[in-house]
Amino acid sequence: MEITKIKVVLAGNPNSGKSTLFNALTGLRQKVGNYPGITVEKKTGSCFLNQNTKAEITDVPGAYSLYPKSIDEKVAQEVICNKEDKSYPEVIVVVADATNLRRSIFLITQIIDLKMKVVLALNMVDLSLKQGIIINVSKLSQKLQIPVVAINARKQDGIKNLKEAIIEANLQGSENSFFDIRTLFKNIIEETNDLRNSENVYGSFLALCMQEVNSKNKLHSELNILSKKHQFIPSRAQAQETIRRYKKIDTVVDFCSTKTKINANRSITKWLDDVLIHPVFGYFIFLGVLCLIFQAIFSWSAYPMDLIDGWFTGLSIWVASTLPPGVFNDLLVKGVLAGLGGIVIFVPQIAFLFAFIAFLEDTGYMARVGFITDKILRVFGLNGRSIIPLLSGAACAIPAIMSARTIASWKERMITIMVTPLMSCSARLPVYTLIIAMIIPSEQSWGPFNLQGLVMMAFYLLGFLAALGTAFIMKFILKAKERSFYIMEMPSYKIPDWRTVIYTIIEKVKVFLFDAGKVIIAISIILWFLSSYGPGNRFEKIETKWAGQENAETHIAAEKLEASYAGIIGKSIEPAIKPLGFDWKIGIALITSFAAREVFVGTMSTIYSVGDNSNIRTIREKLESVKNPDTGKAFFTTAVGISLMLFYAFAMQCMSTLAIVRRETNSWTWPAVQFVYMGALAYLSSFIAYQLLS
Amino acid sequence: MQKLSDIAIGKEYIIDSINDDELAQKLLEMGCTPGEKVVVERKAPFNDPIAIVVSGFMLSLRKQDASKIIVKKL
């Protein structure tokens, strides 16, 4: 039997339950890609509507209207309006929140006027009933002249009806109209129709509203001329249209719904808000939540991380001993597997972080965090919405930078992206742990607090303060392209949907593994080459020198690294890093750290020939015994340790982050600036610290 | 006529107009149209941003933006 395919787009307001419906429809048959040329994630999936009809579903970012304000919303508008687009839909399903019918159906009335085939999925009917709002679905369908299906995305109720409605809508025409824009603007619309060679009056109106001034595009400049002739001001026209459209919507809502009693859920929300955004307790609760997240990222994820580490070690040993020795074996074990292990090890932390973020977002708490922090963050050129990227940065800058997309203001988004990598990410943790263990005696304490823990905390705080400080400076450097707004819905509190949380985790982990993973693997292979090969016959000489001696392998490994290209680079940068208290060996570690910061530990263990038994304690003991050739005392003094930690705190030693910043900003300028300013900050602070302390 | 940024918490008002095109675009499409009832629900620490209930949902916005929204007594 032939299978028919229908292209379906899922649209709707933020918080309307759109993602939940998408998950309910497609399950795990989802793909996250990118829209060509821009950085917004494209979520697609598929499902069978009946035995021989398959829907290919695209989930577009949440939007209130077809007038775009952020890049996210621009995507939604483009997918729906651009007939040339590959995912131009045959049927659009608009998800509406029944507790908020008036606002929810604004978008669908616009889409109806574009003469598209639509289905309205009325979600959260159970909640609206609890609030005393009764909606007559058939009346709504009759008024809008489109199929309306009541669903409960969380409980997966009504999905079957929705699927049938999609098939039916696809078979029918789409000649309805909700509001005739010609009642407001007749002449200019008709002239625009001629210009665009189209009968679609609302399409012409949208084209007029979205015309670009001084564009090289022929249509745009013609629209400019037309607008001048008719004194058409897009923003005014849009406002006029919106008000008239809402007037018509009000009559529909009045006709289809009845309100019986006052809002009960509101009072629960009110009560929770009294506590959660209390001027004093609000901040303490937020700090408590943060502590819990950190606890999860650092302690709970240690177990799965140890497991993953164990698997990769096992796998490396197995591969190394099973495959015939040689270059390929070496590349596979020390290049590819080492790189892979370095990525996969972060999956537990990323999963925990996004579990919390998804959970907090789904409950409605995140909007409150933005509410109580916006005023403070604004001082630093940031926005209440910057809080999520900044906090996520404490786990990993990669997903954190991706989450900055919801910030509509270009300037605030750029500042957020630029400073997020200063937050102490989890890759710095192993570096800090090792150095702190070396330079701070574990038995020392300050009151009830262990000194080592305090130093660790101080470095986290330092990262946060550096991020705020840099943001503050950038606020004066960057020119705003548009005004900054903080307009955010504060949804009623809800019990989070576990499915949404799980799907978010899977999605974010996938993006991290594949997007960052590609870069990390590539860099790992380059670094493997640089540290496994050297010019001339140096390597053979080392092997003959140590042949047959005791502990030959570890000595050979150390000397080979010194003779390799990486060693040569390390030595050549030594003059530059000497004022920071570093020698060429640390220089090599700084270079290899570009794959990922935690590679520092592994490199140090190789270079100081610790051998295979490389757990933190043995590396520490080895490093502690290293003597400074000039003074004869221990090399790793407090001054060197602090300088090194400062360097790792500030320097942009993460290729994957640079790659993500490039993707998010669509230019190499931003990552380049980021690399330079963070490097300068690292160098200067290490320099000052070392010179003062030594 | 008063500015939305100046009214007391919990009192019902009606939106009269929004004196800012760019802000109006964003608020109108969310349903904050002239004639809608509006109540200041609460204020964040330092009295900024503020949270308002309008057209059946809660919305937060900055004080400077709220000052562009003109309201009248019910």
PDB file of C-alpha atoms in Angstrom, chain A residues 580-692:
ATOM      1  CA  LEU A 580      53.537  33.317  35.233  1.00  0.00           C
ATOM      2  CA  GLY A 581      55.655  30.716  36.991  1.00  0.00           C
ATOM      3  CA  PHE A 582      55.121  28.010  34.348  1.00  0.00           C
ATOM      4  CA  ASP A 583      57.750  25.882  32.648  1.00  0.00           C
ATOM      5  CA  TRP A 584      57.613  24.189  29.246  1.00  0.00           C
ATOM      6  CA  LYS A 585      55.984  21.098  30.740  1.00  0.00           C
ATOM      7  CA  ILE A 586      53.022  23.124  31.920  1.00  0.00           C
ATOM      8  CA  GLY A 587      53.203  24.779  28.501  1.00  0.00           C
ATOM      9  CA  ILE A 588      52.477  21.425  26.858  1.00  0.00           C
ATOM     10  CA  ALA A 589      49.569  20.890  29.232  1.00  0.00           C
ATOM     11  CA  LEU A 590      48.182  24.325  28.375  1.00  0.00           C
ATOM     12  CA  ILE A 591      48.247  23.415  24.692  1.00  0.00           C
ATOM     13  CA  THR A 592      46.696  19.984  25.071  1.00  0.00           C
ATOM     14  CA  SER A 593      44.035  21.503  27.319  1.00  0.00           C
ATOM     15  CA  PHE A 594      42.475  23.033  24.231  1.00  0.00           C
ATOM     16  CA  ALA A 595      40.684  19.787  23.582  1.00  0.00           C
ATOM     17  CA  ALA A 596      39.119  20.072  27.002  1.00  0.00           C
ATOM     18  CA  ARG A 597      40.495  21.586  30.150  1.00  0.00           C
ATOM     19  CA  GLU A 598      40.526  18.396  32.135  1.00  0.00           C
ATOM     20  CA  VAL A 599      43.065  16.955  29.684  1.00  0.00           C
ATOM     21  CA  PHE A 600      45.524  18.944  31.835  1.00  0.00           C
ATOM     22  CA  VAL A 601      45.510  16.171  34.419  1.00  0.00           C
ATOM     23  CA  GLY A 602      46.241  13.443  31.902  1.00  0.00           C
ATOM     24  CA  THR A 603      48.982  15.427  30.204  1.00  0.00           C
ATOM     25  CA  MET A 604      50.657  16.219  33.505  1.00  0.00           C
ATOM     26  CA  SER A 605      50.630  12.555  34.400  1.00  0.00           C
ATOM     27  CA  THR A 606      52.250  11.598  31.084  1.00  0.00           C
ATOM     28  CA  ILE A 607      54.809  14.345  31.096  1.00  0.00           C
ATOM     29  CA  TYR A 608      55.931  13.696  34.639  1.00  0.00           C
ATOM     30  CA  SER A 609      55.983  10.009  33.744  1.00  0.00           C
ATOM     31  CA  VAL A 610      53.559   8.884  36.342  1.00  0.00           C
ATOM     32  CA  GLY A 611      52.829   5.836  34.273  1.00  0.00           C
ATOM     33  CA  ASP A 612      49.498   4.171  33.736  1.00  0.00           C
ATOM     34  CA  ASN A 613      48.439   4.291  37.332  1.00  0.00           C
ATOM     35  CA  SER A 614      47.100   7.772  36.937  1.00  0.00           C
ATOM     36  CA  ASN A 615      44.646   8.568  39.675  1.00  0.00           C
ATOM     37  CA  ILE A 616      44.687  12.005  41.244  1.00  0.00           C
ATOM     38  CA  ARG A 617      46.613  10.900  44.329  1.00  0.00           C
ATOM     39  CA  THR A 618      49.526   9.368  42.472  1.00  0.00           C
ATOM     40  CA  ILE A 619      49.779  12.380  40.159  1.00  0.00           C
ATOM     41  CA  ARG A 620      49.742  14.655  43.166  1.00  0.00           C
ATOM     42  CA  GLU A 621      52.520  12.764  44.920  1.00  0.00           C
ATOM     43  CA  LYS A 622      54.578  12.795  41.776  1.00  0.00           C
ATOM     44  CA  LEU A 623      54.084  16.489  41.178  1.00  0.00           C
ATOM     45  CA  GLU A 624      54.858  17.368  44.778  1.00  0.00           C
ATOM     46  CA  SER A 625      58.271  15.783  44.441  1.00  0.00           C
ATOM     47  CA  VAL A 626      59.163  17.868  41.370  1.00  0.00           C
ATOM     48  CA  LYS A 627      62.017  20.260  42.194  1.00  0.00           C
ATOM     49  CA  ASN A 628      62.632  23.654  40.701  1.00  0.00           C
ATOM     50  CA  PRO A 629      66.009  23.454  38.914  1.00  0.00           C
ATOM     51  CA  ASP A 630      66.839  27.051  39.878  1.00  0.00           C
ATOM     52  CA  THR A 631      66.032  26.999  43.583  1.00  0.00           C
ATOM     53  CA  GLY A 632      66.205  23.323  44.417  1.00  0.00           C
ATOM     54  CA  LYS A 633      62.919  23.607  46.321  1.00  0.00           C
ATOM     55  CA  ALA A 634      59.518  22.237  45.386  1.00  0.00           C
ATOM     56  CA  PHE A 635      58.405  23.480  41.981  1.00  0.00           C
ATOM     57  CA  PHE A 636      54.700  23.611  42.726  1.00  0.00           C
ATOM     58  CA  THR A 637      54.641  26.414  45.243  1.00  0.00           C
ATOM     59  CA  THR A 638      51.484  28.200  46.299  1.00  0.00           C
ATOM     60  CA  ALA A 639      52.389  30.969  43.858  1.00  0.00           C
ATOM     61  CA  VAL A 640      52.630  28.578  40.892  1.00  0.00           C
ATOM     62  CA  GLY A 641      49.452  26.786  41.955  1.00  0.00           C
ATOM     63  CA  ILE A 642      47.377  29.951  42.307  1.00  0.00           C
ATOM     64  CA  SER A 643      48.767  31.339  39.066  1.00  0.00           C
ATOM     65  CA  LEU A 644      47.894  28.122  37.249  1.00  0.00           C
ATOM     66  CA  MET A 645      44.393  28.046  38.686  1.00  0.00           C
ATOM     67  CA  LEU A 646      43.814  31.656  37.711  1.00  0.00           C
ATOM     68  CA  PHE A 647      44.962  30.853  34.204  1.00  0.00           C
ATOM     69  CA  TYR A 648      42.482  27.980  33.974  1.00  0.00           C
ATOM     70  CA  ALA A 649      39.757  30.116  35.523  1.00  0.00           C
ATOM     71  CA  PHE A 650      39.959  32.769  32.819  1.00  0.00           C
ATOM     72  CA  ALA A 651      41.570  31.421  29.654  1.00  0.00           C
ATOM     73  CA  MET A 652      39.361  30.277  26.772  1.00  0.00           C
ATOM     74  CA  GLN A 653      40.809  26.805  26.547  1.00  0.00           C
ATOM     75  CA  CYS A 654      37.866  25.087  24.995  1.00  0.00           C
ATOM     76  CA  MET A 655      37.610  24.503  21.283  1.00  0.00           C
ATOM     77  CA  SER A 656      34.056  23.219  21.550  1.00  0.00           C
ATOM     78  CA  THR A 657      32.858  26.408  23.198  1.00  0.00           C
ATOM     79  CA  LEU A 658      34.497  28.471  20.480  1.00  0.00           C
ATOM     80  CA  ALA A 659      32.799  26.289  17.893  1.00  0.00           C
ATOM     81  CA  ILE A 660      29.400  26.780  19.546  1.00  0.00           C
ATOM     82  CA  VAL A 661      29.899  30.546  19.830  1.00  0.00           C
ATOM     83  CA  ARG A 662      30.743  30.622  16.157  1.00  0.00           C
ATOM     84  CA  ARG A 663      27.557  28.710  15.400  1.00  0.00           C
ATOM     85  CA  GLU A 664      25.391  30.871  17.628  1.00  0.00           C
ATOM     86  CA  THR A 665      26.726  34.213  16.417  1.00  0.00           C
ATOM     87  CA  ASN A 666      27.225  33.136  12.828  1.00  0.00           C
ATOM     88  CA  SER A 667      30.640  34.773  12.653  1.00  0.00           C
ATOM     89  CA  TRP A 668      34.222  34.049  13.638  1.00  0.00           C
ATOM     90  CA  THR A 669      34.619  37.554  15.039  1.00  0.00           C
ATOM     91  CA  TRP A 670      32.862  36.800  18.311  1.00  0.00           C
ATOM     92  CA  PRO A 671      34.814  33.657  19.204  1.00  0.00           C
ATOM     93  CA  ALA A 672      38.021  35.436  18.197  1.00  0.00           C
ATOM     94  CA  VAL A 673      37.272  38.387  20.470  1.00  0.00           C
ATOM     95  CA  GLN A 674      36.317  35.996  23.228  1.00  0.00           C
ATOM     96  CA  PHE A 675      39.537  34.044  22.842  1.00  0.00           C
ATOM     97  CA  VAL A 676      41.674  37.181  22.955  1.00  0.00           C
ATOM     98  CA  TYR A 677      39.983  38.935  25.870  1.00  0.00           C
ATOM     99  CA  MET A 678      39.840  35.810  28.014  1.00  0.00           C
ATOM    100  CA  GLY A 679      43.460  35.005  27.194  1.00  0.00           C
ATOM    101  CA  ALA A 680      44.557  38.519  28.136  1.00  0.00           C
ATOM    102  CA  LEU A 681      42.589  38.335  31.363  1.00  0.00           C
ATOM    103  CA  ALA A 682      44.145  34.972  32.196  1.00  0.00           C
ATOM    104  CA  TYR A 683      47.665  36.065  31.407  1.00  0.00           C
ATOM    105  CA  LEU A 684      47.450  39.312  33.338  1.00  0.00           C
ATOM    106  CA  SER A 685      45.872  37.849  36.456  1.00  0.00           C
ATOM    107  CA  SER A 686      48.303  34.911  36.523  1.00  0.00           C
ATOM    108  CA  PHE A 687      51.199  37.295  36.028  1.00  0.00           C
ATOM    109  CA  ILE A 688      50.115  39.600  38.844  1.00  0.00           C
ATOM    110  CA  ALA A 689      49.339  36.724  41.202  1.00  0.00           C
ATOM    111  CA  TYR A 690      52.646  34.972  40.589  1.00  0.00           C
ATOM    112  CA  GLN A 691      54.732  38.113  40.887  1.00  0.00           C
ATOM    113  CA  LEU A 692      52.998  39.110  44.114  1.00  0.00           C
TER     114      LEU A 692
END
